[in-house]
Amino acid sequence: MKKITQLVFCVFFVAASSLAQDKKITKEGHTNQNKFRQLKDVLATPNNQHTASGAPGKEYTQQQVDYTMDIVLDDDNKKITGSETITYHNNSADELPYLWVQLDQNVRASDSKTPDIQPNKIRKKLSKRWFNRAFPDKAFEGGFNITSVTNINGSKLSYTINQTMMRINLPKSLAAGETFKFNISWWYNINNNRTQGGRSGYEHFPKDGNNSYKIAQFYPRMCVYDNVEGWQNDQFWGRSEFALEFGDFNVNITVPADHMLGATGVLQNPKDVFSKKELKRIEKARKTYDNPVIIRTQKEAEKIELSRSKKTKTWRFKAKNVRDYAFATSRKFIFDAMAVDINGRTVMAESLYSKEANPLYGEHSTRATAQTLKTYSRYTFDYPYHKAVSVDGQMGMEYPQMAFNPGRPNADGTYSERIKNIMIKVTIHEVGHNFFPMIVNSDERQWTWMDEGLNSYMEMLAELDYDPNFPLRRGLPKNIVKYMAGDQSKIAPIMSKGDNVYSFGNNAYGKPATALWILRETIMGHELFDHAFKTYAKRWKFKHPTPADFFRSMEDASAMDLDWFWRGWFYTTDVTDIGIKGVKKFTTSKNDDGSVNFNEDTTDGLGFGSKKSTDSKYHYEITYDKPGGLVMPIIVEFKYKDGTTQRKTYPAQIWRYNDKEVTKVFSSEKEIESIVIDPDLETADVDTSNNSFPKQKTNKFEKFKNKIKG
């Protein structure tokens, strides 16, 4: 709460200070701020860790955390038991008197405060599923049960738990450059994510009595410590996600012997867990780049579903330089995989799915995963890990090398275009998170848009690579208009903590993705934007960037001053609304001394009277006004009487001297029939009724449609 209070105070102080400077007095007497002033009043002062160029500085450091874990999944009791040894490397210059550990499962503990902060009302009707979730017969006994916290020698280590955070009280302060090892043991009951919700958990299949487990946030995880936030130990309330350090993982996972399992990291004992037939198929998949190879078939999985083995197998994994860990396991899983060529290096795209997800998953999951790796690698950096796995999870959630995705066909195997597109869209999105934030490791708890927004933008490019006719949703300017034009009391700037915004999806995903789309398509162009975006991604690969690092890198690598754009789109809830206020027409006449007179033609419309210009040109004085608060380019299409058209784009800087209206002269050798602003809906203009001259008439049917849309 202290950080939030300070942030509010800082924002108020900055806003108040800004009001006292960079003002202009207009002829009408009111004041308005110069929207092209630099962001120096908002962004953190550069230093030797986060430089003015947006790159990591020579003194940049980050902590490393290594984990060795033994995990046991009890299928009968739906329970995880675990023990871990954590090795914490203090690479900072600071002395640390204590360490902070995240206990995310405590969001479901009986004493969790998360349900208490959510307003709710009685609805007249609830579906059975939602009624059972809201009013369960028996309260779920969730949350971590910490059984021991010890030093590496086995002696007890002092700790304090505060909801979803645990403070490790060190025997002595950890000096710069030192490491500290300690052990934690725990267990918890796995939630049914279908009936109780959650980013992970199990799904029960009543027809065959089996469970499918998607397991994450299953172990006590170290918080991030850096020179931006200090300890990022903000409580996990269930929405704003995670901030994590990179490290190496050695993980042993014990599950029923008939389970198929996928997890973060490189499998160390394939001969112990796969059949000889499956091993041969895996080898074939590693050389097959065009289509997925089925490693465990549906027929084989259906037979295994009936087995109910009481024996166990232990799957052993090692993962280098990852920020988190997740796994999925079930005897129901079908398994397929294919090779992906990433600039001459083979990466595996894999899928695990139940028969209930087939044939949709078999046809699209691994292919969409492969396309994601190709597209994202092209626009950022080569995917550095050895695999990416898509799991039939009936949710959308991401972890290093693992993604849990929704989308199932009807019982007869048929599916609609809508279900197919949702499944492909979410698969691309969640697999894409391997880049943002699993590698470009931003603070999700504080700045949700830095991974969700950037990833939603990149998702659009991958979708179009997968299918050039893919129906894009979030990210297109026209699709964000309804949100931006909505009730301003329920809209927050993008630069807001995700826990505290009304429309989380639009705020953290849709609007920032739209902003990047507009930058690329309308303001910067593909070449400048792509180079700058790739520069940012490469600079902050396997590091912790801040919003300022992104903003500064985009400008540093493109030679474009975009402070006006960041300020408007990310720090305010202003809207785009640019219109045509009026048009004057002029003809010319020459004087004896060679000077030229401009004579206004006052006939109605854009047509001219009988008097012609001596220079054989048509001259127009066009006044554009801007009822909206955002400054944006003016994109104008002129349609001539002969049916041809011409485009003219005035940069956003045209508004730097007058934020309300601007007048421009346009001359042509052909007579204009009509003028339209933003003809392709590129700028998220919230009111297009003022975009045309002469003003377009709207019939009753069009008014009715617009009313429904709005």
XYZ file of C-alpha atoms in Angstrom:
710
model
C 0.000 0.000 0.000
C 2.913 2.319 0.727
C 4.121 2.073 -2.885
C 0.669 2.820 -4.247
C 0.337 5.896 -2.016
C 3.728 7.158 -3.106
C 2.886 6.557 -6.755
C -0.374 8.497 -6.483
C 1.435 11.363 -4.748
C 4.165 11.394 -7.382
C 1.687 11.388 -10.231
C -0.252 14.235 -8.598
C 2.944 16.207 -7.958
C 4.144 15.713 -11.532
C 0.763 16.654 -12.938
C 0.571 19.745 -10.743
C 4.114 20.767 -11.679
C 3.387 20.262 -15.348
C 0.367 22.529 -15.099
C 2.640 25.313 -13.940
C 4.832 25.080 -17.007
C 4.645 24.405 -20.729
C 1.353 26.311 -20.966
C 0.017 28.497 -23.733
C -2.693 31.153 -23.500
C -5.044 30.905 -26.446
C -6.935 33.804 -28.007
C -10.073 32.554 -26.296
C -8.333 33.004 -22.964
C -8.123 29.375 -21.728
C -4.912 27.484 -21.126
C -3.803 24.168 -22.588
C -0.639 22.173 -22.043
C 1.885 21.699 -24.794
C 1.450 18.043 -25.644
C 4.850 17.912 -27.340
C 6.820 18.677 -24.204
C 9.375 16.006 -23.341
C 8.690 13.161 -20.932
C 11.485 14.176 -18.596
C 8.889 15.184 -16.014
C 7.511 11.620 -15.989
C 10.285 9.131 -16.739
C 12.840 8.064 -14.163
C 16.202 9.810 -14.397
C 18.657 7.682 -16.409
C 21.536 6.051 -14.559
C 24.320 3.545 -15.110
C 21.890 0.630 -14.865
C 19.071 1.996 -17.042
C 20.637 4.471 -19.463
C 19.244 7.454 -21.369
C 19.354 5.459 -24.607
C 17.107 2.783 -23.151
C 19.887 0.176 -23.026
C 21.192 -1.614 -19.931
C 24.088 0.358 -18.454
C 27.601 -0.714 -17.513
C 26.539 -1.139 -13.878
C 23.376 -3.123 -14.646
C 22.986 -6.166 -12.418
C 20.280 -8.663 -11.635
C 19.979 -11.454 -9.134
C 20.130 -15.170 -9.976
C 18.122 -17.876 -8.253
C 18.750 -21.603 -8.777
C 16.330 -24.334 -7.704
C 16.709 -28.051 -7.073
C 13.287 -29.630 -6.549
C 11.668 -32.974 -5.869
C 7.945 -32.940 -6.642
C 5.374 -35.698 -6.101
C 1.880 -35.548 -7.591
C -0.697 -37.644 -5.740
C -3.397 -38.369 -8.332
C -5.773 -40.045 -5.865
C -5.777 -37.121 -3.433
C -5.020 -34.366 -5.988
C -2.136 -33.105 -3.953
C 1.367 -31.772 -4.607
C 4.190 -32.445 -2.158
C 7.531 -30.771 -2.732
C 10.939 -29.949 -1.356
C 13.458 -27.521 -2.794
C 16.896 -26.142 -2.242
C 17.169 -22.505 -3.293
C 20.530 -20.934 -4.087
C 20.220 -17.144 -4.052
C 23.010 -15.144 -5.727
C 23.220 -11.534 -4.571
C 24.685 -9.863 -7.657
C 23.617 -6.396 -6.515
C 25.841 -3.910 -4.725
C 23.486 -3.976 -1.753
C 23.587 -5.825 1.540
C 20.357 -7.771 2.103
C 19.160 -8.411 5.682
C 16.301 -10.636 4.495
C 14.894 -12.347 1.396
C 11.316 -12.391 0.091
C 9.605 -15.494 -1.289
C 6.306 -15.647 -3.217
C 3.590 -18.026 -1.981
C 1.100 -17.670 -4.834
C -1.035 -20.658 -3.794
C -2.053 -18.695 -0.694
C -4.411 -16.684 -2.878
C -6.690 -19.740 -2.400
C -6.026 -20.197 1.316
C -8.965 -20.129 3.724
C -7.779 -16.796 5.136
C -7.068 -15.224 1.716
C -8.089 -11.585 1.430
C -8.630 -11.811 -2.321
C -12.363 -12.696 -2.102
C -12.867 -9.855 0.387
C -11.721 -7.124 -2.017
C -14.022 -8.229 -4.848
C -17.434 -6.498 -4.855
C -20.294 -8.853 -5.680
C -24.086 -8.890 -5.907
C -26.852 -11.459 -6.049
C -27.882 -12.157 -9.643
C -31.356 -13.329 -10.523
C -29.945 -16.366 -12.302
C -26.610 -18.203 -12.230
C -25.515 -21.204 -14.247
C -24.830 -24.372 -12.277
C -21.102 -23.994 -12.815
C -20.958 -20.396 -11.544
C -23.346 -21.095 -8.660
C -21.165 -23.966 -7.448
C -18.089 -21.763 -7.713
C -19.705 -18.910 -5.771
C -21.492 -21.075 -3.202
C -19.571 -24.356 -2.780
C -20.941 -27.026 -0.455
C -17.544 -27.248 1.191
C -14.845 -24.586 1.304
C -11.684 -25.543 -0.597
C -8.698 -26.072 1.679
C -6.163 -24.335 -0.496
C -2.877 -22.574 0.022
C 0.670 -23.689 0.786
C 1.297 -25.755 3.890
C 4.914 -24.962 4.730
C 6.304 -27.920 6.662
C 9.879 -26.704 7.081
C 12.261 -23.881 6.246
C 15.884 -24.725 7.059
C 19.437 -23.704 6.489
C 21.462 -25.916 4.176
C 22.747 -27.792 7.235
C 19.206 -28.658 8.326
C 18.907 -26.155 11.174
C 15.716 -24.134 11.404
C 15.573 -20.830 9.538
C 13.388 -18.006 10.820
C 10.589 -16.845 8.519
C 7.436 -14.721 8.546
C 4.417 -15.239 6.249
C 2.295 -12.275 5.192
C -0.503 -13.577 2.931
C 1.181 -14.437 -0.406
C 4.657 -13.352 0.698
C 7.179 -14.990 3.037
C 10.168 -13.157 4.514
C 13.264 -15.237 5.150
C 15.015 -13.722 8.152
C 18.678 -14.313 7.404
C 21.104 -15.321 10.193
C 23.297 -12.474 8.956
C 22.970 -9.967 6.144
C 23.867 -11.249 2.694
C 26.708 -9.129 1.345
C 27.131 -8.099 -2.280
C 28.516 -10.972 -4.328
C 27.582 -13.650 -1.789
C 25.206 -16.594 -2.136
C 22.800 -18.128 0.340
C 21.348 -21.642 0.235
C 18.276 -22.782 2.105
C 15.564 -25.448 1.964
C 11.767 -25.302 1.919
C 9.345 -28.234 2.140
C 5.604 -27.904 1.507
C 2.401 -29.450 0.235
C -0.913 -28.168 -1.071
C -4.233 -29.385 -2.423
C -4.578 -28.873 -6.176
C -7.561 -26.774 -7.183
C -10.036 -27.845 -9.862
C -9.471 -24.971 -12.245
C -12.689 -25.757 -14.141
C -14.954 -25.421 -11.099
C -12.842 -23.201 -8.838
C -10.917 -21.133 -11.357
C -7.217 -20.408 -11.327
C -4.281 -20.165 -13.697
C -3.379 -23.784 -13.079
C -4.877 -26.868 -11.465
C -6.588 -30.017 -12.628
C -9.535 -30.818 -14.873
C -11.655 -33.883 -14.107
C -13.220 -35.962 -16.894
C -16.292 -37.733 -15.431
C -16.778 -40.108 -18.368
C -13.481 -41.919 -17.879
C -12.667 -40.784 -14.332
C -9.275 -39.300 -15.248
C -7.650 -35.985 -14.460
C -5.537 -33.648 -16.542
C -3.063 -31.564 -14.543
C -1.642 -28.209 -15.566
C 0.648 -27.291 -12.677
C 2.207 -23.869 -12.074
C 2.904 -21.521 -9.161
C 3.387 -24.834 -7.350
C 6.587 -23.980 -5.474
C 7.749 -21.106 -3.249
C 9.484 -18.714 -5.677
C 11.913 -15.896 -4.981
C 10.823 -12.302 -5.517
C 12.759 -9.897 -7.734
C 15.192 -7.488 -6.100
C 16.500 -4.615 -8.250
C 17.420 -0.934 -8.185
C 13.986 0.110 -9.519
C 11.596 -1.356 -6.932
C 13.926 -2.786 -4.321
C 12.028 -5.943 -3.381
C 9.056 -6.475 -5.704
C 6.940 -8.003 -2.963
C 3.526 -6.574 -3.824
C 0.859 -9.046 -2.784
C -0.615 -11.405 -5.392
C -4.345 -10.611 -5.502
C -5.036 -12.970 -8.385
C -4.913 -10.666 -11.436
C -1.580 -8.885 -11.930
C 0.887 -11.630 -12.587
C 4.494 -12.221 -11.736
C 7.983 -10.779 -11.365
C 10.715 -13.436 -11.271
C 14.484 -13.876 -11.454
C 16.321 -16.058 -13.960
C 18.097 -19.173 -12.794
C 18.854 -22.843 -13.381
C 16.408 -25.584 -12.402
C 16.969 -29.249 -11.604
C 13.521 -30.769 -11.141
C 12.416 -34.337 -10.467
C 8.669 -34.926 -10.899
C 7.088 -38.174 -9.722
C 3.683 -39.041 -11.225
C 1.677 -42.216 -11.992
C 3.657 -44.505 -14.286
C 1.052 -44.369 -17.085
C 1.084 -40.556 -17.319
C 2.461 -38.565 -20.258
C 4.224 -35.455 -18.971
C 5.635 -32.257 -20.410
C 7.629 -29.669 -18.485
C 10.026 -26.767 -18.673
C 13.560 -27.931 -19.408
C 15.466 -30.718 -21.119
C 14.379 -34.248 -20.180
C 17.336 -36.142 -18.707
C 15.959 -39.699 -18.667
C 13.839 -40.270 -21.811
C 14.515 -44.018 -21.845
C 12.969 -44.341 -18.389
C 9.675 -42.665 -19.277
C 9.033 -43.295 -23.008
C 8.458 -46.597 -24.758
C 10.866 -47.700 -27.499
C 8.166 -46.950 -30.076
C 7.712 -43.432 -28.700
C 11.477 -42.818 -28.701
C 11.658 -43.719 -32.407
C 8.802 -41.373 -33.163
C 10.520 -38.579 -31.230
C 13.645 -39.053 -33.340
C 11.523 -38.855 -36.489
C 9.835 -35.660 -35.239
C 13.247 -34.031 -34.728
C 13.857 -34.356 -38.464
C 10.336 -33.507 -39.664
C 9.744 -29.836 -40.441
C 6.525 -29.872 -42.456
C 3.919 -31.681 -40.332
C 3.586 -32.890 -36.727
C 4.586 -36.474 -35.945
C 2.252 -38.347 -33.576
C 4.316 -39.723 -30.697
C 1.456 -41.092 -28.607
C -1.655 -41.657 -30.719
C -5.257 -41.148 -29.679
C -5.840 -44.906 -29.842
C -2.876 -45.510 -27.541
C -3.976 -42.772 -25.150
C -7.521 -44.163 -24.984
C -6.147 -47.571 -24.035
C -3.903 -46.053 -21.360
C -6.867 -44.122 -19.935
C -8.207 -47.435 -18.662
C -4.971 -48.578 -16.997
C -4.927 -46.727 -13.657
C -1.379 -47.713 -12.797
C -0.500 -47.728 -9.109
C 3.204 -47.505 -9.912
C 5.082 -44.251 -10.380
C 7.733 -42.820 -12.673
C 10.057 -39.920 -12.034
C 10.713 -37.498 -14.894
C 14.001 -35.608 -14.501
C 14.532 -32.192 -16.105
C 17.213 -29.537 -16.257
C 16.407 -26.004 -17.387
C 19.024 -23.317 -17.878
C 18.363 -19.605 -17.542
C 14.589 -19.652 -17.115
C 12.527 -17.447 -14.832
C 9.892 -19.983 -13.833
C 8.802 -23.594 -14.080
C 5.597 -25.453 -15.024
C 4.480 -28.922 -16.054
C 1.437 -30.789 -17.369
C 0.665 -34.465 -16.850
C -2.151 -36.922 -17.532
C -2.714 -40.474 -18.742
C -5.140 -38.939 -21.252
C -2.531 -37.023 -23.242
C -1.961 -37.500 -26.949
C 1.519 -36.230 -27.846
C 2.729 -34.818 -31.157
C 5.750 -32.762 -32.201
C 7.565 -31.269 -35.176
C 10.886 -29.593 -35.843
C 11.146 -25.850 -36.460
C 14.101 -24.255 -38.245
C 15.132 -21.087 -36.423
C 17.981 -19.711 -38.532
C 19.603 -23.133 -38.940
C 18.941 -24.311 -35.391
C 16.278 -26.945 -34.691
C 13.674 -26.173 -32.053
C 10.812 -28.548 -31.241
C 7.168 -27.463 -31.309
C 5.101 -29.911 -29.260
C 1.521 -30.449 -28.119
C -0.132 -32.463 -25.356
C -3.903 -32.873 -25.547
C -6.798 -35.088 -24.569
C -9.002 -36.872 -27.092
C -11.678 -34.303 -26.209
C -9.493 -31.673 -27.911
C -8.981 -33.686 -31.084
C -9.098 -33.153 -34.054
C -8.795 -29.402 -33.444
C -5.525 -29.674 -31.524
C -4.079 -32.278 -33.861
C -4.711 -30.025 -36.839
C -3.630 -26.664 -35.424
C -1.884 -26.688 -32.026
C 1.658 -27.681 -33.010
C 1.471 -25.827 -36.325
C 0.399 -22.617 -34.561
C 3.190 -23.122 -32.009
C 5.753 -23.513 -34.783
C 4.507 -20.404 -36.576
C 4.719 -18.395 -33.380
C 8.375 -19.296 -32.913
C 9.165 -18.345 -36.514
C 7.337 -15.011 -36.519
C 8.491 -13.824 -33.111
C 12.088 -14.832 -33.876
C 11.965 -12.784 -37.085
C 10.847 -9.614 -35.319
C 12.832 -9.949 -32.059
C 15.632 -12.516 -31.613
C 16.106 -16.204 -32.322
C 14.153 -18.308 -29.851
C 16.879 -19.538 -27.469
C 15.259 -22.590 -25.876
C 15.037 -26.103 -27.308
C 11.241 -26.462 -27.323
C 7.839 -24.850 -26.875
C 4.854 -26.913 -25.721
C 1.143 -26.207 -26.187
C -1.137 -28.009 -23.729
C -4.881 -28.557 -23.969
C -5.676 -26.703 -20.771
C -9.037 -24.971 -21.226
C -7.433 -21.747 -20.034
C -4.921 -19.279 -21.369
C -1.696 -19.165 -19.391
C 2.017 -19.103 -20.110
C 5.288 -20.272 -18.580
C 8.802 -20.865 -19.921
C 8.490 -23.387 -22.770
C 4.945 -24.281 -21.618
C 1.555 -22.804 -22.579
C -1.898 -23.891 -21.391
C -4.499 -23.136 -24.069
C -8.270 -23.462 -24.609
C -10.386 -24.670 -27.535
C -12.210 -27.956 -28.047
C -14.463 -29.288 -30.792
C -17.978 -30.598 -30.343
C -18.425 -34.172 -29.118
C -18.678 -35.386 -32.719
C -15.339 -33.750 -33.621
C -16.776 -30.824 -35.583
C -15.946 -27.253 -34.733
C -16.893 -23.796 -35.911
C -14.594 -21.214 -37.463
C -15.030 -19.166 -34.310
C -13.788 -21.947 -32.001
C -10.918 -22.722 -34.357
C -9.838 -19.090 -34.497
C -10.056 -18.658 -30.727
C -7.918 -21.748 -30.229
C -5.291 -20.570 -32.747
C -5.346 -17.027 -31.377
C -4.837 -18.045 -27.754
C -2.198 -20.637 -28.667
C -0.168 -18.038 -30.549
C -0.634 -15.548 -27.720
C 0.392 -17.888 -24.913
C 3.305 -19.457 -26.804
C 4.364 -15.933 -27.749
C 4.728 -15.126 -24.069
C 7.940 -17.169 -24.216
C 9.413 -13.946 -25.628
C 7.478 -11.431 -23.491
C 7.930 -11.740 -20.479
C 9.704 -15.123 -20.191
C 12.824 -13.756 -21.903
C 12.290 -9.975 -22.092
C 11.563 -10.200 -18.385
C 9.394 -7.209 -17.450
C 7.592 -6.791 -14.139
C 4.086 -8.166 -14.750
C 2.920 -7.316 -11.242
C 3.518 -3.613 -11.858
C 3.305 -3.113 -15.651
C 0.945 -5.665 -17.185
C 0.991 -3.962 -20.589
C 4.723 -4.532 -21.034
C 4.137 -8.212 -21.668
C 0.435 -8.462 -22.546
C 0.348 -5.402 -24.781
C 3.591 -6.097 -26.629
C 2.661 -9.752 -26.950
C -0.843 -8.941 -28.233
C 0.744 -6.793 -30.941
C 3.205 -9.520 -31.935
C 0.382 -12.064 -31.881
C -1.314 -10.149 -34.714
C 1.734 -10.526 -36.953
C 1.952 -14.256 -36.225
C -1.766 -14.733 -36.892
C -1.421 -13.138 -40.313
C 1.604 -15.331 -41.032
C -0.431 -18.391 -40.049
C -3.387 -17.308 -42.177
C -3.312 -14.084 -44.251
C -7.096 -13.884 -43.840
C -7.084 -14.450 -40.084
C -9.784 -12.299 -38.411
C -7.780 -9.917 -36.233
C -9.524 -8.695 -33.097
C -7.577 -6.847 -30.436
C -5.050 -4.420 -31.840
C -6.849 -2.940 -34.826
C -7.546 0.777 -34.223
C -11.247 0.531 -35.113
C -11.729 -2.186 -32.485
C -10.527 -0.062 -29.558
C -12.815 2.890 -30.313
C -15.762 1.731 -28.227
C -13.538 1.311 -25.172
C -11.690 4.609 -25.571
C -14.938 6.514 -26.167
C -16.588 4.963 -23.118
C -17.232 6.236 -19.610
C -14.025 8.061 -18.715
C -14.630 7.517 -14.997
C -14.073 3.796 -15.612
C -11.034 4.055 -17.880
C -7.470 4.222 -16.566
C -4.255 5.120 -18.408
C -2.223 2.204 -19.727
C 0.429 3.166 -17.174
C -1.686 1.772 -14.347
C -1.250 -1.283 -12.175
C -3.412 -4.092 -13.527
C -5.051 -4.817 -10.178
C -6.581 -1.354 -10.150
C -8.173 -0.931 -13.593
C -11.781 -1.555 -14.630
C -11.424 -2.980 -18.123
C -8.314 -5.107 -17.713
C -8.383 -6.657 -21.199
C -8.684 -3.367 -23.056
C -6.273 -1.546 -20.759
C -3.455 -4.086 -20.684
C -3.921 -5.943 -23.981
C -6.044 -4.065 -26.506
C -5.029 -0.426 -26.178
C -1.235 -0.940 -25.973
C -1.379 -3.389 -28.900
C -3.329 -0.782 -30.872
C -0.771 1.866 -29.971
C 2.064 -0.260 -31.370
C 0.026 -1.120 -34.468
C -0.546 2.603 -35.119
C 3.131 3.371 -34.587
C 4.145 0.760 -37.140
C 1.431 1.259 -39.725
C 0.782 4.998 -39.550
C 3.479 6.955 -37.716
C 6.889 5.273 -38.001
C 6.532 2.848 -40.888
C 7.596 -0.791 -40.939
C 11.327 -0.333 -41.382
C 11.887 2.147 -38.559
C 9.462 0.473 -36.167
C 10.723 -3.063 -36.761
C 14.348 -2.064 -36.245
C 13.572 -0.161 -33.051
C 11.357 -2.923 -31.659
C 13.994 -5.560 -32.372
C 16.634 -3.321 -30.771
C 14.586 -3.120 -27.577
C 13.991 -6.886 -27.529
C 17.660 -7.737 -28.061
C 18.849 -5.198 -25.498
C 16.608 -6.596 -22.778
C 16.708 -10.294 -23.579
C 17.190 -12.145 -20.265
C 17.030 -8.843 -18.377
C 14.468 -6.720 -16.494
C 13.302 -3.705 -18.577
C 11.115 -0.847 -17.373
C 8.618 1.229 -19.391
C 11.237 3.969 -19.740
C 13.663 1.473 -21.291
C 11.065 0.605 -23.922
C 10.111 4.207 -24.702
C 13.740 5.348 -24.891
C 14.895 2.390 -26.986
C 12.143 2.961 -29.552
C 13.247 6.582 -29.963
C 16.978 5.897 -29.742
C 16.898 3.321 -32.560
C 14.598 5.279 -34.885
C 15.587 8.963 -34.543
C 11.942 9.794 -33.870
C 10.749 11.929 -30.974
C 7.735 9.967 -29.748
C 7.305 11.576 -26.325
C 4.027 13.116 -27.479
C 2.758 9.645 -28.398
C 3.794 7.926 -25.173
C 2.332 10.771 -23.119
C -1.030 10.732 -24.856
C -1.567 7.013 -25.392
C 0.061 5.625 -22.239
C -0.300 8.335 -19.589
C -3.776 9.719 -20.360
C -7.215 8.467 -21.344
C -7.559 11.045 -24.122
C -9.190 10.049 -27.412
C -8.609 10.692 -31.090
C -11.196 12.925 -32.745
C -10.119 14.988 -35.734
C -12.601 16.608 -38.080
C -12.982 19.038 -40.960
C -14.264 22.346 -39.631
C -14.532 24.097 -42.937
C -13.234 24.521 -46.474
C -12.730 27.700 -48.460
C -12.106 27.764 -52.212
C -9.958 30.284 -54.037
C -9.220 31.226 -57.618
C -6.301 33.368 -58.713
C -5.954 36.416 -60.901
C -2.765 38.120 -62.008
C -2.101 41.813 -61.727
C -0.161 43.886 -64.217
C 2.864 43.934 -61.947
C 2.908 40.112 -61.815
C 1.489 39.794 -58.345
C -1.340 37.336 -57.797
C -4.659 37.867 -56.085
C -6.523 35.049 -54.362
C -10.264 35.392 -54.757
C -12.615 33.379 -52.591
C -15.263 31.358 -54.391
C -18.345 31.362 -52.173
C -20.476 28.933 -54.144
C -21.785 25.966 -52.137
C -19.857 22.729 -51.891
C -16.425 22.061 -53.285
C -17.286 22.938 -56.885
C -16.202 26.228 -58.373
C -18.275 28.820 -60.171
C -17.614 29.962 -63.694
C -14.560 32.028 -62.814
C -11.313 30.104 -63.421
C -7.858 30.556 -61.934
C -5.239 32.148 -64.128
C -2.747 29.492 -62.971
C -5.100 26.632 -63.944
C -5.154 25.325 -60.364
C -7.783 24.868 -57.714
C -6.842 26.235 -54.319
C -8.438 25.099 -51.069
C -7.992 26.417 -47.540
C -9.003 23.600 -45.208
C -9.428 24.010 -41.459
C -9.087 20.848 -39.384
C -10.275 20.841 -35.797
C -9.472 18.429 -32.991
C -12.208 17.909 -30.395
C -10.242 14.907 -29.071
C -7.354 15.234 -26.653
C -4.831 13.048 -28.526
C -2.529 14.572 -31.081
C -2.328 12.333 -34.142
C -1.403 12.651 -37.815
C -4.086 14.001 -40.130
C -4.632 11.459 -42.896
C -6.608 13.057 -45.722
C -8.042 11.503 -48.857
C -9.068 13.860 -51.667
C -11.482 12.511 -54.233
C -11.515 14.358 -57.534
C -14.424 14.841 -59.856
C -12.839 12.496 -62.379
C -13.063 9.655 -59.816
C -9.359 9.506 -58.888
C -8.105 9.921 -55.333
C -5.014 11.295 -53.638
C -3.753 10.835 -50.069
C -1.928 13.385 -47.960
C -0.680 12.771 -44.402
C 0.257 15.649 -42.122
C 2.501 14.561 -39.207
C 1.205 14.870 -35.660
C 3.583 17.781 -35.124
C 1.149 19.924 -37.112
C -0.664 20.415 -33.783
C 2.345 21.713 -31.851
C 1.296 25.409 -31.963
C -2.450 24.997 -31.686
C -4.029 21.959 -30.085
C -7.543 22.878 -31.204
C -7.440 23.580 -34.917
C -5.068 24.084 -37.813
C -5.493 25.427 -41.339
C -3.682 24.088 -44.399
C -3.719 25.121 -48.042
C -4.070 22.381 -50.630
C -3.747 23.102 -54.331
C -4.561 20.776 -57.185
C -4.806 20.762 -60.932
C -8.104 18.875 -60.604
C -11.317 19.902 -58.943
C -12.084 18.125 -55.662
C -15.399 16.382 -55.152
C -15.018 15.292 -51.508
C -12.547 15.164 -48.618
C -12.332 12.402 -46.006
C -10.131 12.174 -42.919
C -8.745 8.791 -41.837
C -10.478 6.829 -44.621
C -9.021 3.474 -43.488
C -9.739 4.008 -39.771
C -6.047 4.020 -38.833
C -6.106 6.380 -35.842
C -8.904 5.075 -33.563
C -11.003 8.189 -34.235
C -13.972 7.972 -31.864
C -16.305 10.166 -33.932
C -16.215 9.868 -37.713
C -19.301 12.036 -38.255
C -17.021 15.071 -38.667
C -14.491 13.345 -40.917
C -16.031 14.245 -44.282
C -16.612 17.324 -46.377
C -19.217 17.787 -47.625
C -20.605 16.110 -44.529
C -21.963 12.673 -45.328
C -25.636 12.185 -44.670
C -26.530 9.271 -42.401
C -29.828 7.564 -43.063
C -32.054 6.259 -40.265
C -30.775 2.693 -40.669
C -27.150 3.791 -40.323
C -28.016 5.826 -37.228
C -29.678 2.744 -35.744
C -26.593 0.595 -36.452
C -24.262 3.200 -34.937
C -26.456 3.394 -31.840
C -26.219 -0.373 -31.383
C -22.427 -0.329 -31.858
C -21.927 2.558 -29.494
